[in-house]
XYZ file of C-alpha atoms in Angstrom:
396
model
C 25.855 -47.849 -8.613
C 26.923 -49.111 -5.296
C 26.661 -52.889 -5.152
C 24.156 -52.799 -2.138
C 21.845 -50.265 -4.029
C 18.927 -51.436 -6.098
C 18.717 -50.576 -9.624
C 16.960 -47.556 -10.761
C 15.060 -47.782 -14.088
C 13.078 -45.845 -16.494
C 9.575 -47.220 -17.288
C 8.172 -44.563 -19.197
C 8.752 -41.392 -21.332
C 6.767 -38.553 -22.848
C 8.006 -35.667 -25.064
C 6.418 -32.429 -26.402
C 8.878 -30.932 -28.862
C 9.359 -29.301 -32.209
C 9.461 -32.755 -33.746
C 6.064 -33.459 -32.169
C 4.712 -35.799 -29.467
C 5.174 -39.169 -31.011
C 8.160 -40.902 -29.586
C 8.947 -43.121 -32.703
C 8.797 -39.834 -34.760
C 11.143 -38.277 -32.511
C 13.656 -41.106 -32.638
C 13.198 -41.015 -36.494
C 14.094 -37.363 -36.841
C 17.159 -37.913 -34.509
C 18.288 -40.831 -36.668
C 17.743 -39.127 -39.987
C 19.036 -35.671 -39.084
C 15.756 -33.892 -39.962
C 15.660 -30.575 -38.204
C 12.942 -28.425 -37.034
C 14.885 -25.190 -37.320
C 13.258 -22.076 -38.500
C 13.612 -18.206 -38.445
C 11.754 -16.729 -35.537
C 11.064 -13.045 -35.260
C 10.137 -11.565 -31.853
C 9.513 -7.896 -31.051
C 9.962 -6.841 -27.479
C 8.053 -4.125 -25.432
C 10.628 -1.374 -26.522
C 9.977 -2.012 -30.305
C 13.283 -3.898 -30.816
C 12.826 -6.821 -33.211
C 15.007 -9.927 -32.950
C 15.366 -12.390 -35.698
C 17.236 -15.543 -35.001
C 17.242 -19.262 -35.760
C 15.188 -21.424 -33.324
C 13.714 -24.977 -32.837
C 10.229 -23.793 -31.960
C 6.868 -25.683 -31.305
C 4.163 -24.716 -33.572
C 0.519 -25.631 -33.292
C 0.329 -28.422 -30.824
C -3.137 -29.487 -29.310
C -2.892 -28.685 -25.781
C -6.561 -29.014 -24.976
C -6.664 -32.642 -26.017
C -4.185 -33.530 -23.114
C -4.765 -30.804 -20.574
C -8.450 -29.678 -20.992
C -9.489 -26.183 -21.575
C -10.078 -25.139 -17.948
C -7.295 -22.752 -16.777
C -5.170 -23.159 -19.876
C -4.843 -19.436 -20.414
C -3.035 -19.055 -17.049
C -0.400 -21.564 -17.860
C 2.804 -20.484 -19.536
C 3.958 -22.470 -22.597
C 6.912 -24.260 -20.464
C 4.253 -25.323 -18.054
C 2.007 -26.672 -20.700
C 4.768 -28.541 -22.410
C 5.756 -30.199 -19.055
C 2.217 -31.128 -18.120
C 1.660 -32.539 -21.470
C 4.775 -34.620 -21.654
C 3.996 -35.842 -18.117
C 0.665 -37.143 -19.080
C 2.313 -38.888 -21.981
C 5.091 -40.355 -19.862
C 2.590 -41.774 -17.211
C 0.451 -43.243 -19.954
C 3.501 -44.820 -21.445
C 4.492 -46.202 -18.032
C 1.157 -47.843 -17.530
C 0.472 -45.730 -14.493
C -3.079 -44.067 -14.510
C -2.974 -40.875 -12.450
C -6.236 -41.717 -10.640
C -4.600 -44.821 -9.250
C -1.520 -43.428 -7.831
C -0.868 -42.538 -4.145
C 0.231 -38.895 -3.683
C 2.859 -39.970 -0.995
C 4.457 -42.351 -3.600
C 4.834 -39.740 -6.310
C 7.880 -37.229 -6.707
C 8.493 -34.505 -9.183
C 11.978 -33.279 -10.148
C 12.182 -30.767 -13.067
C 15.205 -29.056 -14.719
C 14.483 -25.585 -15.870
C 16.283 -22.362 -16.008
C 14.072 -19.692 -17.809
C 10.465 -20.774 -16.948
C 9.604 -17.566 -14.913
C 11.767 -15.194 -16.776
C 9.083 -13.700 -19.184
C 6.516 -13.351 -16.604
C 8.860 -11.699 -14.136
C 9.833 -9.407 -17.058
C 6.133 -8.590 -17.567
C 5.340 -8.120 -13.960
C 8.191 -5.589 -13.679
C 7.328 -3.688 -16.781
C 3.594 -3.496 -15.945
C 4.426 -2.451 -12.315
C 6.722 0.301 -13.467
C 4.780 1.681 -16.455
C 1.222 1.363 -15.208
C 1.505 0.808 -11.508
C 1.307 -2.201 -9.212
C -2.307 -2.486 -9.126
C -2.325 -3.446 -12.935
C -0.447 -6.578 -12.436
C -2.493 -9.819 -12.715
C -2.679 -11.989 -9.497
C -3.476 -14.942 -11.520
C -0.149 -14.640 -13.115
C 1.824 -14.341 -10.095
C 2.847 -17.956 -9.558
C 4.191 -18.021 -13.217
C 6.970 -15.358 -12.147
C 8.838 -18.254 -10.473
C 11.218 -20.793 -12.054
C 9.497 -23.667 -10.114
C 6.089 -22.788 -11.467
C 5.963 -25.661 -14.113
C 6.854 -28.187 -11.361
C 4.341 -26.736 -9.044
C 1.640 -26.907 -11.569
C 2.592 -30.516 -12.326
C 2.461 -31.400 -8.625
C -0.944 -30.039 -8.197
C -2.165 -31.904 -11.489
C -0.888 -35.244 -10.400
C -1.189 -34.771 -6.645
C 2.414 -35.420 -5.942
C 3.538 -35.092 -2.324
C 6.713 -37.085 -2.178
C 8.811 -34.460 -3.601
C 8.715 -31.247 -5.625
C 12.123 -29.898 -6.773
C 13.195 -27.594 -9.485
C 16.890 -27.569 -10.506
C 18.379 -24.719 -12.195
C 22.091 -25.454 -12.724
C 22.246 -24.151 -16.307
C 22.756 -26.515 -19.179
C 23.458 -29.285 -16.644
C 19.995 -29.003 -14.995
C 18.519 -31.997 -16.949
C 21.079 -34.350 -16.082
C 21.306 -33.018 -12.453
C 17.555 -33.668 -12.191
C 18.026 -37.226 -13.305
C 20.808 -37.535 -10.537
C 18.458 -36.025 -7.931
C 15.585 -38.427 -8.866
C 18.131 -41.357 -8.606
C 18.979 -40.351 -4.927
C 15.252 -39.920 -4.111
C 14.677 -43.474 -5.213
C 17.823 -44.958 -3.730
C 16.837 -43.385 -0.361
C 13.237 -44.945 -0.628
C 11.820 -41.315 -0.409
C 9.457 -42.121 -3.317
C 8.007 -44.985 -5.284
C 7.893 -43.254 -8.596
C 9.704 -40.062 -9.671
C 8.668 -37.909 -12.829
C 11.965 -36.411 -13.908
C 11.527 -33.713 -16.587
C 13.060 -30.656 -18.140
C 11.273 -27.919 -19.728
C 11.971 -24.449 -21.568
C 10.154 -22.268 -23.937
C 11.159 -19.323 -26.371
C 9.815 -15.978 -25.902
C 10.979 -12.362 -26.184
C 12.764 -12.358 -22.824
C 14.677 -15.448 -23.746
C 15.475 -13.863 -27.161
C 16.878 -10.877 -25.386
C 18.959 -13.069 -23.229
C 20.537 -15.163 -26.059
C 21.322 -11.937 -27.864
C 22.807 -10.003 -25.053
C 24.988 -12.973 -23.901
C 26.447 -13.451 -27.290
C 25.193 -17.119 -27.645
C 23.634 -16.155 -31.048
C 25.214 -13.981 -33.601
C 23.594 -11.006 -35.292
C 23.748 -12.644 -38.640
C 21.451 -15.543 -39.564
C 24.359 -17.963 -40.127
C 23.287 -21.303 -41.696
C 26.189 -23.029 -39.658
C 25.055 -21.930 -36.186
C 24.077 -24.700 -33.766
C 26.168 -27.356 -35.459
C 27.961 -29.440 -32.769
C 31.564 -29.974 -33.141
C 31.650 -27.790 -36.475
C 34.698 -25.376 -36.490
C 32.395 -22.935 -38.611
C 29.542 -22.797 -35.917
C 29.910 -19.610 -33.866
C 26.613 -19.808 -31.734
C 23.697 -21.918 -30.620
C 20.263 -22.415 -32.001
C 17.738 -21.980 -28.970
C 15.049 -24.831 -28.724
C 11.870 -25.293 -26.563
C 9.741 -28.258 -25.328
C 9.617 -30.749 -22.494
C 10.719 -34.410 -21.864
C 9.673 -36.485 -18.744
C 10.828 -39.841 -17.593
C 9.212 -42.159 -15.138
C 11.808 -43.589 -12.733
C 11.413 -46.247 -10.195
C 13.019 -49.130 -8.334
C 13.687 -52.222 -10.497
C 11.855 -54.396 -7.996
C 8.691 -52.239 -8.196
C 8.894 -52.223 -11.898
C 9.043 -55.887 -12.149
C 6.205 -56.359 -9.409
C 3.779 -54.425 -11.498
C 5.089 -56.015 -14.823
C 6.226 -52.747 -16.284
C 8.122 -52.446 -19.618
C 11.682 -51.507 -18.608
C 13.340 -48.904 -21.063
C 16.654 -48.495 -19.535
C 18.700 -48.437 -16.256
C 19.970 -45.308 -14.831
C 23.296 -46.429 -13.377
C 24.886 -43.265 -12.035
C 25.329 -39.553 -11.904
C 28.026 -37.252 -11.045
C 28.810 -33.475 -11.281
C 31.991 -31.450 -10.882
C 33.159 -27.787 -11.368
C 36.022 -26.052 -13.098
C 37.293 -22.569 -13.581
C 35.777 -20.890 -16.560
C 39.022 -20.223 -18.554
C 39.278 -22.033 -21.837
C 42.429 -23.794 -20.700
C 40.874 -25.264 -17.504
C 37.241 -25.596 -18.423
C 37.436 -29.224 -19.462
C 38.724 -30.434 -16.013
C 35.320 -30.241 -14.600
C 33.995 -32.681 -17.220
C 36.840 -35.010 -16.756
C 36.086 -35.291 -13.216
C 32.288 -35.671 -13.834
C 32.779 -38.457 -16.361
C 35.343 -40.191 -14.189
C 33.269 -40.363 -11.017
C 29.995 -41.318 -13.070
C 31.835 -44.341 -14.525
C 33.356 -45.232 -11.217
C 29.897 -45.132 -9.359
C 28.539 -47.381 -12.156
C 31.228 -49.856 -11.864
C 32.441 -49.160 -15.299
C 35.720 -48.225 -17.247
C 36.032 -46.217 -20.250
C 36.342 -49.259 -22.221
C 32.727 -50.211 -21.316
C 31.198 -47.147 -22.949
C 29.660 -47.912 -26.295
C 28.249 -44.290 -27.065
C 28.805 -40.853 -25.771
C 25.799 -38.496 -26.317
C 27.491 -35.058 -25.494
C 26.242 -31.661 -24.769
C 27.777 -29.993 -27.693
C 25.704 -27.394 -29.145
C 27.759 -25.482 -31.703
C 29.414 -22.952 -29.268
C 32.981 -23.452 -29.849
C 34.064 -22.541 -26.491
C 32.157 -25.366 -24.952
C 32.521 -27.855 -27.818
C 36.331 -27.611 -28.065
C 36.827 -28.196 -24.312
C 34.526 -31.106 -24.397
C 36.394 -32.679 -27.383
C 39.596 -32.413 -25.475
C 38.040 -34.040 -22.397
C 36.486 -36.988 -24.437
C 39.613 -37.360 -26.246
C 41.817 -37.560 -23.176
C 39.547 -40.256 -21.511
C 38.591 -42.313 -24.606
C 41.708 -41.999 -26.968
C 42.419 -45.667 -26.490
C 38.843 -46.800 -27.358
C 36.973 -46.335 -30.436
C 33.845 -44.821 -29.132
C 31.242 -42.913 -31.231
C 30.188 -39.378 -30.147
C 27.050 -37.623 -31.071
C 24.732 -34.820 -30.040
C 21.071 -34.152 -30.515
C 21.241 -30.440 -30.539
C 21.821 -30.187 -34.286
C 18.059 -31.467 -34.551
C 16.425 -30.084 -31.334
C 18.634 -27.046 -30.578
C 19.884 -25.780 -27.077
C 17.262 -26.673 -24.550
C 18.986 -25.386 -21.577
C 17.450 -26.922 -18.427
C 15.748 -29.639 -20.479
C 18.935 -30.823 -22.368
C 19.672 -33.932 -20.281
C 16.240 -35.276 -20.183
C 16.056 -35.072 -23.863
C 19.324 -36.706 -24.149
C 18.187 -39.558 -22.031
C 15.073 -40.010 -24.418
C 17.620 -40.154 -27.291
C 19.710 -42.760 -25.516
C 16.643 -44.878 -24.810
C 15.955 -44.745 -28.519
C 19.594 -46.048 -29.335
C 19.207 -48.853 -26.861
C 15.784 -49.961 -28.337
C 16.436 -49.407 -32.072
C 20.210 -49.922 -32.620
C 20.579 -46.712 -34.398
C 22.707 -43.568 -33.666
C 21.514 -39.909 -33.748
C 23.360 -38.260 -36.537
C 25.309 -34.996 -36.838
C 24.623 -32.575 -39.622
C 22.350 -34.804 -41.955
C 25.045 -37.460 -42.108
C 23.780 -41.123 -42.895
C 22.359 -43.122 -40.003
C 24.875 -45.195 -38.087
C 23.720 -48.650 -37.106
C 24.709 -49.854 -33.486
C 24.311 -53.165 -32.056
C 23.019 -53.369 -28.631
C 23.474 -56.130 -25.934
C 22.488 -56.299 -22.368
C 24.502 -54.123 -20.108
C 25.759 -51.802 -22.711
C 26.429 -48.489 -21.308
C 25.919 -44.894 -22.829
C 27.482 -41.848 -21.252
C 25.484 -38.552 -21.340
C 27.404 -35.241 -20.749
C 26.914 -31.801 -20.356
C 28.747 -28.547 -19.571
C 27.492 -25.067 -18.497
C 29.011 -21.852 -19.509
C 29.728 -20.997 -15.797
C 32.093 -24.076 -15.104
C 29.759 -26.836 -14.043
C 29.800 -30.339 -15.651
C 27.615 -33.427 -15.337
C 27.620 -36.940 -16.476
C 24.944 -39.761 -16.373
C 25.647 -43.514 -17.182
C 22.580 -45.378 -18.593
C 22.522 -48.990 -19.405
C 20.395 -51.264 -21.441
C 18.379 -53.930 -19.482
């Protein structure tokens, strides 16, 4: 953060995940390594059945949060986002009816939100004819559909932005929200990420080779040399971000400070992939006024795909080899959440800062971690196509 810029802080968070909607239960699961992984079977319109490991949400009570009206026209990713946003605003002590529309911005990371309905539209139009497509589902064909529904729900007018930068989208959404507040373009920004699992997503993961044909128990294990693929996850996480002075003025509870964000790009070759992450981490630390020696924890984007995990290992080692810094990933418990990754990582980081316990890998014992004011955690993500992002978050 530039010395002349005011601190941007997080004052609320909400989660809808396979681990439930209770924040403390979410943190408990990360600390204990209790996973929601299960085998999901999905059959597409051509009769092809896919069986693969997932972290899928089962039986959550949408109506209690969202009401019944219009619920049938909202895709799961939109429902997850609306639910998490309501919980985040409540956690921040910001009643929706008291907020000014011009003060409130929305920034969402998502990559696949419109994929299923686009597929459904095209299939119906080609097999039955254009007159058979549903006009009520037309808005759901767009990736920005969840953010648009959220903006309508909370009457947000300051900003409505969807970021689809692959696995970096969640961290990039945090960075975008950070800039909005630094430029005084909003008073409060809801920064979120949302994804869902459906037959089109199953097809994508299968065809891209991110999951294997065999139901290997070792899939989705970050930094495990025997892991050959990812385990897809779904859900939404939302943060309420605002300027420090506004938070103090309304006597809000401050969960953490978002100190900086940066992104970089590299070639997709295995030998050069890590250079982008090197640049992103260095730039993020420089912007926050920190050095590698100040980092107390790295919450990485490792997901069990060796191509990405190995390059991230090298980048982290090159930068932090002189410092003993613990490294962890939440994806062994939550899975690969694509556009929502970074926001869930931030939610996990807040848990570390408040509870002094680290997320564990592969059911290892919980690691205790002592927190002091100003301690910083580095969040990292890499995408398959060469982009990398990093965020520095600090205790307050």
